[in-house]
Tab-separated table of C-alpha atoms in Angstrom:
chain	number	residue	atom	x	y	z
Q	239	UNK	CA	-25.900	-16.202	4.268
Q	240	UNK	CA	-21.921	-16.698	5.764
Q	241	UNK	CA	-19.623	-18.626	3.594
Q	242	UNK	CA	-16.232	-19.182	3.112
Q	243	UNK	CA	-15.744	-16.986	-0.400
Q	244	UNK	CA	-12.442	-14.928	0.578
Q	245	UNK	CA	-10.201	-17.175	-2.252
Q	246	UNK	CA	-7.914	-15.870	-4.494
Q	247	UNK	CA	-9.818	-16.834	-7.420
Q	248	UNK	CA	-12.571	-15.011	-6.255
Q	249	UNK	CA	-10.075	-11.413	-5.660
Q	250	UNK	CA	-8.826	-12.211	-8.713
Q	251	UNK	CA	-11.862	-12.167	-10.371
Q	252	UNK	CA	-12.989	-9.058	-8.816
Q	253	UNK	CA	-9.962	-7.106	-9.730
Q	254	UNK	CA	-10.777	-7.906	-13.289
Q	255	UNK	CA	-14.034	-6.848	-12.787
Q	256	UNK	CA	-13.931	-3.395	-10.656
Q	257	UNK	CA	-10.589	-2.415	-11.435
Q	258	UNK	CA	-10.343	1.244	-13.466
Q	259	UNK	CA	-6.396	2.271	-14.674
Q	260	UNK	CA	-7.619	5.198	-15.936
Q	261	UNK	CA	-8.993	5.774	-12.506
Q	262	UNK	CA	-5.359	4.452	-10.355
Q	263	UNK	CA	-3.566	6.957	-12.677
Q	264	UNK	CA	-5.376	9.528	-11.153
Q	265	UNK	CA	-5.146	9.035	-7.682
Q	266	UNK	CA	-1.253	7.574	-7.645
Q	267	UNK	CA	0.114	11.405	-7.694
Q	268	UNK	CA	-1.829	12.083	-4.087
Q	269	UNK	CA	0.639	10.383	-1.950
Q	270	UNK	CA	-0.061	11.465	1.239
Q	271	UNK	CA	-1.430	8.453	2.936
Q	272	UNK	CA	-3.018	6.731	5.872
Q	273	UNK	CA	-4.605	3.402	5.872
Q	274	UNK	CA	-7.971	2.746	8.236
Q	275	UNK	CA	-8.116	-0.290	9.815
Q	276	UNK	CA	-12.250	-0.574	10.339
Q	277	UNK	CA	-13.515	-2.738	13.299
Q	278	UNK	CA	-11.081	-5.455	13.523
Q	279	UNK	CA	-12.258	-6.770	15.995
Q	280	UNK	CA	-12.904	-10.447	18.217
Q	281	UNK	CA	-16.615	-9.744	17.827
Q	282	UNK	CA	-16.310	-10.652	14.040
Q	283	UNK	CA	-13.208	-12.647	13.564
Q	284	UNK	CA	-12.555	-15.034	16.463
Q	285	UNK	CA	-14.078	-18.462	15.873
Q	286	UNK	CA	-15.736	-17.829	19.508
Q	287	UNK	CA	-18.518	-15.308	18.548
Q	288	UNK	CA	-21.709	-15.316	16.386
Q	289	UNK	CA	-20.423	-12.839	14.543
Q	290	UNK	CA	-17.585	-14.614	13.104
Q	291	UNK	CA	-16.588	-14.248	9.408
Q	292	UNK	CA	-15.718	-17.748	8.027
Q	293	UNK	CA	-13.081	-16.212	5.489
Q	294	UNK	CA	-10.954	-14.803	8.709
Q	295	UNK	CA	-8.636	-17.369	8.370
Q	296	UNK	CA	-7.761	-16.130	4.655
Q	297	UNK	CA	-7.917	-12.544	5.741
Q	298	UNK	CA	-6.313	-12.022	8.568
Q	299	UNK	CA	-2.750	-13.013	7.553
Q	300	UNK	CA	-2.878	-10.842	4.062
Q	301	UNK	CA	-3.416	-7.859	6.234
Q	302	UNK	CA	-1.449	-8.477	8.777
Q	303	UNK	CA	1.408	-8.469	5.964
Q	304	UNK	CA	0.104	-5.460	4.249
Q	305	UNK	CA	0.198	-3.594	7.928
Q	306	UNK	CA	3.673	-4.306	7.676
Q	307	UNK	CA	4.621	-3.391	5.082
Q	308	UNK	CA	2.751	0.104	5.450
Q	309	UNK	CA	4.427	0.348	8.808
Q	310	UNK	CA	7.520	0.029	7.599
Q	311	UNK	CA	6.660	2.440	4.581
Q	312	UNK	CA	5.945	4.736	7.120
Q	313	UNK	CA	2.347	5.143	6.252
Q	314	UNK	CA	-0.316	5.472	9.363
Q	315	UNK	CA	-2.465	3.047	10.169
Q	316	UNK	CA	-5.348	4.773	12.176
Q	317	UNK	CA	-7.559	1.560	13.884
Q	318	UNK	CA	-11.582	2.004	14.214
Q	319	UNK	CA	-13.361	0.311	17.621
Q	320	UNK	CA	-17.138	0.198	16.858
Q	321	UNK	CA	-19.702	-0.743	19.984
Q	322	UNK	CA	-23.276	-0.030	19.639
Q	323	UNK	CA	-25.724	0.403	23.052
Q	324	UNK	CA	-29.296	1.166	23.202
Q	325	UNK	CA	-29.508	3.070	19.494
Q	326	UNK	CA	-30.035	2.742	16.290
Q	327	UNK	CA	-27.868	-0.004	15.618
Q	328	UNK	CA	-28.821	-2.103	18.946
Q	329	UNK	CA	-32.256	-1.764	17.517
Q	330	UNK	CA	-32.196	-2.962	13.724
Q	331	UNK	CA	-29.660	-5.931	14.667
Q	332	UNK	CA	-31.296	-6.900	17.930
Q	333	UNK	CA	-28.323	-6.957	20.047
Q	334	UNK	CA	-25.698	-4.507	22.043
Q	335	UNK	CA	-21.784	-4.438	21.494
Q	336	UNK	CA	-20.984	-3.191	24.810
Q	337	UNK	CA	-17.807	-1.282	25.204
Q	338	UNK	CA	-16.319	-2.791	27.698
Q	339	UNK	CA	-17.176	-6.689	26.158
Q	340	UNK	CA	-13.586	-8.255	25.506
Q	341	UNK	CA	-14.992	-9.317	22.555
Q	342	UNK	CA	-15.276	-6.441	21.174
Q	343	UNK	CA	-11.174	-5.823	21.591
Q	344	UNK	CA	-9.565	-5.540	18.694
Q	345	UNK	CA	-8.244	-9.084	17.237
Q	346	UNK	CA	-4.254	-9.830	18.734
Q	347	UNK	CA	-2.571	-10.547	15.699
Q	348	UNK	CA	-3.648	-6.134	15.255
Q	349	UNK	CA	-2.516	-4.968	18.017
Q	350	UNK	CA	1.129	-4.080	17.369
Q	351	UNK	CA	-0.222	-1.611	14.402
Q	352	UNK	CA	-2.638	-0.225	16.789
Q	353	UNK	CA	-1.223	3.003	17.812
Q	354	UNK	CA	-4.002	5.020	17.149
Q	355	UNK	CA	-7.559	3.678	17.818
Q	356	UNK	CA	-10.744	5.712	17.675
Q	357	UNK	CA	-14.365	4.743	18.771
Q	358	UNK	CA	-17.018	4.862	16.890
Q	359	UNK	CA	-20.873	3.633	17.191
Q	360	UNK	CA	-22.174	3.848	13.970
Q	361	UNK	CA	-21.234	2.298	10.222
Q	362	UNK	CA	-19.445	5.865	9.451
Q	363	UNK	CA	-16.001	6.003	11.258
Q	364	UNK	CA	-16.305	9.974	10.864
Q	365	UNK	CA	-19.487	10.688	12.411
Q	366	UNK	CA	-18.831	11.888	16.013
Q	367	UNK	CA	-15.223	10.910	15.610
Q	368	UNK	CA	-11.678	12.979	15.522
Q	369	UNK	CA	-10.953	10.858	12.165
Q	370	UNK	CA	-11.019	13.985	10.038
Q	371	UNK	CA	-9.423	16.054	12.445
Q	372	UNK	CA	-6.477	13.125	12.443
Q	373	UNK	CA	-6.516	12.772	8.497
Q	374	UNK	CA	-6.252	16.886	8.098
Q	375	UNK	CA	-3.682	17.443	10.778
Q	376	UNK	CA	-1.587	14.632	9.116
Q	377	UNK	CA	-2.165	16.417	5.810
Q	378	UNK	CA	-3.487	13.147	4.119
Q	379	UNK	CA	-4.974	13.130	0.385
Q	380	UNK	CA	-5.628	9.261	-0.002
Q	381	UNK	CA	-7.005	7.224	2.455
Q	382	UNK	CA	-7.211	3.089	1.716
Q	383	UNK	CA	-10.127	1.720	3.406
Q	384	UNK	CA	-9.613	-2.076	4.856
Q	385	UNK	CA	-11.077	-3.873	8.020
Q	386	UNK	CA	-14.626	-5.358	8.798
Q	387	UNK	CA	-17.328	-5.566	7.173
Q	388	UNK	CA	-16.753	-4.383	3.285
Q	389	UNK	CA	-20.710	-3.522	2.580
Q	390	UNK	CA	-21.375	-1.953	5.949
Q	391	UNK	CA	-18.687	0.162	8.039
Q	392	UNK	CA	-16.562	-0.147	5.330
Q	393	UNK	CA	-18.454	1.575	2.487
Q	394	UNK	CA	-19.949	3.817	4.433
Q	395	UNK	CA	-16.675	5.129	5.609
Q	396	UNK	CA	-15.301	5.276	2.427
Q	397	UNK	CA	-18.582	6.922	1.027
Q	398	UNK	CA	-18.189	9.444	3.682
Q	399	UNK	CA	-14.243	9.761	2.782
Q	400	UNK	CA	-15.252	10.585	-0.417
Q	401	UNK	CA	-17.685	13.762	0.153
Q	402	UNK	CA	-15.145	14.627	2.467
Q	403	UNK	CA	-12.881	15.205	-0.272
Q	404	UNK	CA	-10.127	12.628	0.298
Q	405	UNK	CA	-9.161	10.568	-2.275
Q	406	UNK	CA	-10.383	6.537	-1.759
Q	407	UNK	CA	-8.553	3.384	-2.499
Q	408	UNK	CA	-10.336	0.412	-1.541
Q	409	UNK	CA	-8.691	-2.939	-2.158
Q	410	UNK	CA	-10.606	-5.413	-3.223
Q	411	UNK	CA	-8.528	-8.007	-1.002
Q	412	UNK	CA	-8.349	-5.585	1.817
Q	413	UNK	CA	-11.874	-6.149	3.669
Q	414	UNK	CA	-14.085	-8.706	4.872
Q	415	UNK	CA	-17.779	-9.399	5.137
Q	416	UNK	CA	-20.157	-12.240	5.159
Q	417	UNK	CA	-20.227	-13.547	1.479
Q	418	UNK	CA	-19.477	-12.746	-1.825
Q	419	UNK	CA	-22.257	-11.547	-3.121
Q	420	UNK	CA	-21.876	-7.997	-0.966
Q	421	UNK	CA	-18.327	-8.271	-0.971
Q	422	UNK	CA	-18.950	-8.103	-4.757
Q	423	UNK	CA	-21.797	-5.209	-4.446
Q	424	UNK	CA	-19.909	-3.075	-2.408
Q	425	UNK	CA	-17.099	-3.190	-5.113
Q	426	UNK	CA	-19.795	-2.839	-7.949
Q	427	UNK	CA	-21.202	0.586	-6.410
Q	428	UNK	CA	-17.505	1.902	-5.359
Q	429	UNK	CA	-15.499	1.435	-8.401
Q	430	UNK	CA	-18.373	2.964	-10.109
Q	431	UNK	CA	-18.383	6.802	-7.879
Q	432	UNK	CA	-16.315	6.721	-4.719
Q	433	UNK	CA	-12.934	4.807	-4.899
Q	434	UNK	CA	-10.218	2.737	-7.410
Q	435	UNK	CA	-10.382	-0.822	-6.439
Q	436	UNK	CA	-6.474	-2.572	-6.911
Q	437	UNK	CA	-4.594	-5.454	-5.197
Q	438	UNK	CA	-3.334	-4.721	-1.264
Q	439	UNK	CA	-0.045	-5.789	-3.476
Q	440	UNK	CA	-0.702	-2.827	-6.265
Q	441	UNK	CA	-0.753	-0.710	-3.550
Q	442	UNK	CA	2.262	-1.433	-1.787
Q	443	UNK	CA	4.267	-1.361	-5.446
Q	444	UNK	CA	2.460	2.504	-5.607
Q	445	UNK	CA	3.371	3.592	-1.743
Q	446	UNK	CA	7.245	2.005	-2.699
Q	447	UNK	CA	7.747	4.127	-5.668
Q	448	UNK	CA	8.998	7.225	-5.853
């Protein structure tokens, strides 16, 4: 089920695919922006757990650029810590993510964007969360959804975003998951009702105009 599919013939083709202008054009005017940054954590990108992504190694270093370069746009990056114990989500995958495991910290090569972090123990970063409160007292229109993994806490988060009344960019380079083919679902179902789908690079070019 895990492969290595995060190549950039593979976001290229899904660009081309799940990419709508007509749909960009109608977001770019809502400028007021934060980026989340969903469960970037050691649990699912360091090498040493069974949770590991094999495509980290792509990932991780095109958002660690695109952090920086929202940083320095001035954009807010609000971070997402998920752990799960004795619920729901212990019970259909079998297994706890205890709060206080160091796995379960977020990934180093994060940590200097990580000024806010919220907790959250479910796929939607909103439920039982301040994230709206955040979003609304920073006056944000558009949120662009990135982190860990695209067809779980991802989508549901940007689902969620979405009947929230924010407006939803979701890169297609901008998260992670297991393979391609829910990478690819995920960005099937979104571009369709819920969010615009461009390059991390299309949206830096859109957050540096004027």
């Amino acid at each position: 089920m895990k492969e290595d599919y995060f190549t950039e013939d593979f976001i290229l083709e899904m660009r081309e695919r799940y990419f709508r202008q007509r749909k960009w054009e109608k977001i770019r005017p809502f400028k007021r922006v934060a980026v989340l940054a969903i469960d970037l954590q050691r649990h699912f990108l360091s090498e040493k757990s069974k949770a590991y992504l094999p495509s980290t190694r792509r990932f991780v270093p095109r958002l660690v650029e695109f952090y920086g370069e929202a940083s320095r746009l001035g954009v807010p990056i609000i971070f997402t810590r998920h752990y799960h114990e004795k619920d729901i989500m212990a019970h259909w995958w079998g297994d706890e993510m205890k709060r206080d495991d160091p796995m379960n910290e977020l990934l180093g090569e994060f940590r200097p964007f990580a000024e806010t972090v919220i907790e959250k123990s479910t796929y939607n970063a909103f439920y039982g969360t301040e994230l709206e409160g955040i979003l609304r007292k920073l006056h944000v229109e558009t949120i662009i959804v990135t982190g860990v993994m695209t067809h779980l806490c991802c989508e549901t988060t940007a689902r969620e975003a979405f009947v929230r009344g924010f407006k939803v960019v979701f890169p297609v380079d901008g998260t992670l998951t297991q393979n391609r083919f829910f990478h690819e679902a995920t960005l099937r179902n979104l571009s369709h009702g819920f969010a615009v789908t461009p390059l991390l690079s299309e949206v830096l070019e859109w957050l540096s105009s004027e």
